[in-house]
Amino acid sequence: MTAIKNGIQSVTGFFSTRPGKIAFYVVLALFTLLMPVYFQSVGNAFMVRIFALVGIYVLLALGLNIVVGYAGLLNLGYIAFYAVGAYAGMNLGFLMQELLMGLGFLGEKPENWSYWALLPFAAVPGAVAGIMIGGPVLRLRGDYLAIVTLGFGEIVRIAITNNIGGITNGASGLPAIGQRVAPVAGQEWARLNLSSGNFIFSKDLYWYYIIVALVLFAVLVITRLDNSRLGRAWVAMREDEVAAASVGVNILTTKLWAFALGAAWGGIAGHTYAYWVGFISPESFNFMESVLVVCMVVLGGMGSIPGTILGAVIITAAPEVIRAMAASPAFSGILTAEQASLVGDYRFLIFGGLMVVMMAIRPQGILPSKRRARELHPVDEKVLAQENQQLWEAEHKHNTDSDIL
Amino acid sequence: MLKVNDIHTFYGKIEALKGISIEVQEGEIVTLIGANGAGKSTTLKTISGQLAPLHGSIEFLGEAISGMPSHAVTAKHVIQVPEGRRIFPQMSVRENLDMGAFLRNDKEGIAEDLEKVLDLFPRLRERLAQKGGTLSGGEQQMLAIARGMMARPKLLMLDEPSMGLAPVIVDVIFETIKRLNEAGTTILLVEQNAAMALQVAHRGYVLETGSVVLQGGGTELLRNEQVRKTYLGEV
Ligand SMILES: Nc1ncnc2c1ncn2[C@@H]1O[C@H](COP(=O)(O)OP(=O)(O)O)[C@@H](O)[C@H]1O
Ligand SMILES: [Mg+2]
């Protein structure tokens, strides 16, 4: 036992040293960048898609983490922003194609660069939707906020299913007949120039790298936010709204910023998903998706970027990896294909159970932010009692000194 | 400096303030005293923008501030130290104090003021890295006042700073209030501890169920028969 403990300690000890950290990040970076190439080269396109999908959920979870983790506002309809981004981006893309073809810039087979052209704007429809839902519910907290945002998510999904404004094509999804999402220019270039022999630089691989770049960008932006004035305002507001207002925090705009920025990332993720997969329908944006993203943030650690990423990776990848493992000969006999697909079918049940267990033993998440951990597990009761005792004594000792001031 | 004119504030249908008028001159300590539920906190909250009055006006340095949101009132350097201290429990003492200067950008001025409040409360200096939530009640009150001072208040409004504190700490707090005032800060002090409040205050108002029933100089009120009976517990 002690040998194992020492072993673990020396490993964790190594990873907290500087060279250890560097080694960890190098390995992580290599894994992230090269694993999909490996899978692609052995012809396992499925795993490449899983990697890309994980990336999309990481983006979503990072965005939701702004709202839930930083500002402390529970949002159960987050997937609505993902939907808004996806539908807005596609429709704007079609409009642009038409416009450019009308002006004679595009020929018969349009090279679709609308993903790139619209990327800066993908965030905007999401953010606007964020403000639209954030505005009316600013005075709500906790349960009430959760219920209203849940309702909002459902409204958006139903509106899409009902082909609102004639732009969503209802349950059949987009693109509709006659519309088409042409391959993005860079994608074609990569296939022609970066493939070699059996290895094809596929569409999925191309999008995977775009998604990784977006995740890096998100981490950068959110880290800066966390250390900004706005970040401090979020922490203050989460700890005590009245006190925050009394030091000059504008509660209204601070909350709206959280909604808008969180939703903006949802919009970007939706836009990217839409152009990667090339098809969107209301099914992709149901309530359970919102729940999954909340689970990712909670499991990993609210308010913590590494935690959120880890949560998204675990929850997105786990069912798929288990299924893939069952299919591989190395695991035959341990898990049959049927058993493995049961894992997929029952994943919500499993995640639900996992959440309950987490709340009981580690409410701060797997990789919590330091501050959040303290908020949820304030201080060891004994330590607190001791400290209070000392403080009490100190206070009463001062009874006789007059040097307090 | 501050002119509150006939404000009526409601909680839903309950009229908590039934036309309160008070004034604070620059350099004064003015106190609002009264029993629990008289409307003292409601008055402060209405001035600080946490609540909006239905009727009446509030003027600060000649400018109408009634109905402004809290953060805008704070920006006018009218600072409320809320009832029950309300420090940020998970932030360190230092972070709490930094939050007090949230609206300021003058780094040097902030550093200067930090030194000043730490000189005023040496116990906070010893505990700069400690979490606000682990401080004792008295220290939390000191922190709340110090945080308020970090905003360079022109008017500092304190809501029951003595609540729940040991008598010796209460003395410390009142001593500090006096010193802050002598150093130039105008103070509006809400207290249930009428005796202490009237001793430090230049003037005072007595509130009863949402109305001002009596007003006068601090010592004058201390000698007032009715005040002695009702608020100082004398028979
Ligand atoms: N949030 C609230 N909702 C409804 N009534 C309130 C609220 N806060 C205070 N009141 C009522 O308003 C009156 C004045 O309260 P308050 O200003 O807190 O008194 P004080 O500070 O003098 O003790 C009381 O009758 C109290 O019950
Ligand atoms: Mg009160």
Tab-separated table of C-alpha atoms in Angstrom, chain A residues 228-230 232-254 371 373-379 384 387-388 390-392 394-396 398-401 403-405, chain B residues 50 70-71 74-75 78-80 82 85-92 95 98-105 119-123 127 130-131 133-139 142 147 166 168-169 172 175-176 179:
chain	number	residue	atom	x	y	z
A	228	SER	CA	-9.971	41.000	-15.825
A	229	ARG	CA	-12.131	43.570	-14.120
A	230	LEU	CA	-15.160	41.717	-15.394
A	232	ARG	CA	-13.439	40.163	-10.500
A	233	ALA	CA	-16.950	41.529	-10.798
A	234	TRP	CA	-18.225	38.007	-11.478
A	235	VAL	CA	-16.504	36.596	-8.413
A	236	ALA	CA	-17.805	39.419	-6.230
A	237	MET	CA	-21.325	39.022	-7.571
A	238	ARG	CA	-21.250	35.276	-7.002
A	239	GLU	CA	-20.144	35.735	-3.416
A	240	ASP	CA	-22.560	38.509	-2.453
A	241	GLU	CA	-24.655	40.504	-4.842
A	242	VAL	CA	-25.518	43.299	-2.416
A	243	ALA	CA	-21.910	43.763	-1.377
A	244	ALA	CA	-20.811	43.690	-5.009
A	245	ALA	CA	-23.290	46.429	-5.866
A	246	SER	CA	-22.140	48.450	-2.866
A	247	VAL	CA	-18.557	48.536	-4.162
A	248	GLY	CA	-19.779	49.672	-7.552
A	249	VAL	CA	-20.300	46.495	-9.550
A	250	ASN	CA	-23.065	47.021	-12.080
A	251	ILE	CA	-25.005	43.833	-11.451
A	252	LEU	CA	-27.150	44.217	-14.548
A	253	THR	CA	-24.369	44.554	-17.089
A	254	THR	CA	-22.130	42.083	-15.282
A	371	ARG	CA	-11.796	29.528	-5.264
A	373	ALA	CA	-13.438	24.528	-4.074
A	374	ARG	CA	-13.373	26.812	-1.070
A	375	GLU	CA	-16.863	28.064	-1.746
A	376	LEU	CA	-18.275	24.569	-1.741
A	377	HIS	CA	-16.085	22.998	0.915
A	378	PRO	CA	-15.527	26.142	2.929
A	379	VAL	CA	-12.823	25.133	5.340
A	384	LEU	CA	-12.447	26.731	11.335
A	387	GLU	CA	-9.325	29.595	14.134
A	388	ASN	CA	-12.470	31.035	15.624
A	390	GLN	CA	-8.009	31.812	18.547
A	391	LEU	CA	-9.730	34.854	17.192
A	392	TRP	CA	-12.121	34.922	20.101
A	394	ALA	CA	-7.388	37.434	20.652
A	395	GLU	CA	-10.434	39.637	20.773
A	396	HIS	CA	-10.863	39.187	24.483
A	398	HIS	CA	-7.513	43.020	23.581
A	399	ASN	CA	-9.922	43.803	26.340
A	400	THR	CA	-6.944	44.987	28.280
A	401	ASP	CA	-4.755	46.421	25.552
A	403	ASP	CA	-3.553	49.142	20.993
A	404	ILE	CA	-6.197	47.687	18.731
A	405	LEU	CA	-6.360	50.865	16.763
B	50	GLN	CA	-30.700	49.329	-3.502
B	70	SER	CA	-26.443	51.135	-6.464
B	71	HIS	CA	-23.320	51.128	-8.579
B	74	THR	CA	-21.298	54.304	-5.387
B	75	ALA	CA	-19.688	56.093	-8.310
B	78	VAL	CA	-21.801	57.670	-1.531
B	79	ILE	CA	-20.778	54.383	0.043
B	80	GLN	CA	-22.951	52.026	2.009
B	82	PRO	CA	-24.430	47.146	4.498
B	85	ARG	CA	-21.186	43.306	7.243
B	86	ARG	CA	-21.443	41.350	3.996
B	87	ILE	CA	-17.790	41.061	3.212
B	88	PHE	CA	-16.752	38.673	0.431
B	89	PRO	CA	-16.209	35.498	2.451
B	90	GLN	CA	-13.971	33.596	0.016
B	91	MET	CA	-11.806	36.543	-0.859
B	92	SER	CA	-8.787	37.357	1.233
B	95	GLU	CA	-8.891	41.092	-2.172
B	98	ASP	CA	-9.120	45.794	-3.547
B	99	MET	CA	-12.777	45.242	-4.382
B	100	GLY	CA	-13.564	48.356	-2.371
B	101	ALA	CA	-11.592	50.328	-4.940
B	102	PHE	CA	-13.369	48.590	-7.814
B	103	LEU	CA	-14.401	51.807	-9.548
B	104	ARG	CA	-11.052	53.519	-9.173
B	105	ASN	CA	-8.144	53.543	-11.594
B	119	ASP	CA	-2.994	51.925	9.758
B	120	LEU	CA	-6.517	52.459	10.983
B	121	PHE	CA	-7.060	48.722	11.471
B	122	PRO	CA	-3.705	47.067	12.227
B	123	ARG	CA	-5.493	43.782	12.814
B	127	ARG	CA	-4.539	39.115	8.331
B	130	GLN	CA	-6.692	35.382	5.485
B	131	LYS	CA	-10.109	34.658	3.989
B	133	GLY	CA	-15.103	34.476	6.041
B	134	THR	CA	-12.678	33.215	8.666
B	135	LEU	CA	-12.392	36.568	10.432
B	136	SER	CA	-14.145	37.136	13.736
B	137	GLY	CA	-17.264	39.291	13.770
B	138	GLY	CA	-15.398	42.374	14.909
B	139	GLU	CA	-12.723	41.949	12.303
B	142	MET	CA	-13.553	46.442	10.469
B	147	ARG	CA	-13.552	48.241	2.227
B	166	ALA	CA	-18.656	42.294	22.043
B	168	VAL	CA	-15.072	46.115	23.712
B	169	ILE	CA	-15.178	45.775	19.937
B	172	VAL	CA	-13.271	50.197	18.919
B	175	GLU	CA	-13.727	55.179	18.129
B	176	THR	CA	-12.866	54.512	14.491
B	179	ARG	CA	-11.522	59.246	13.819
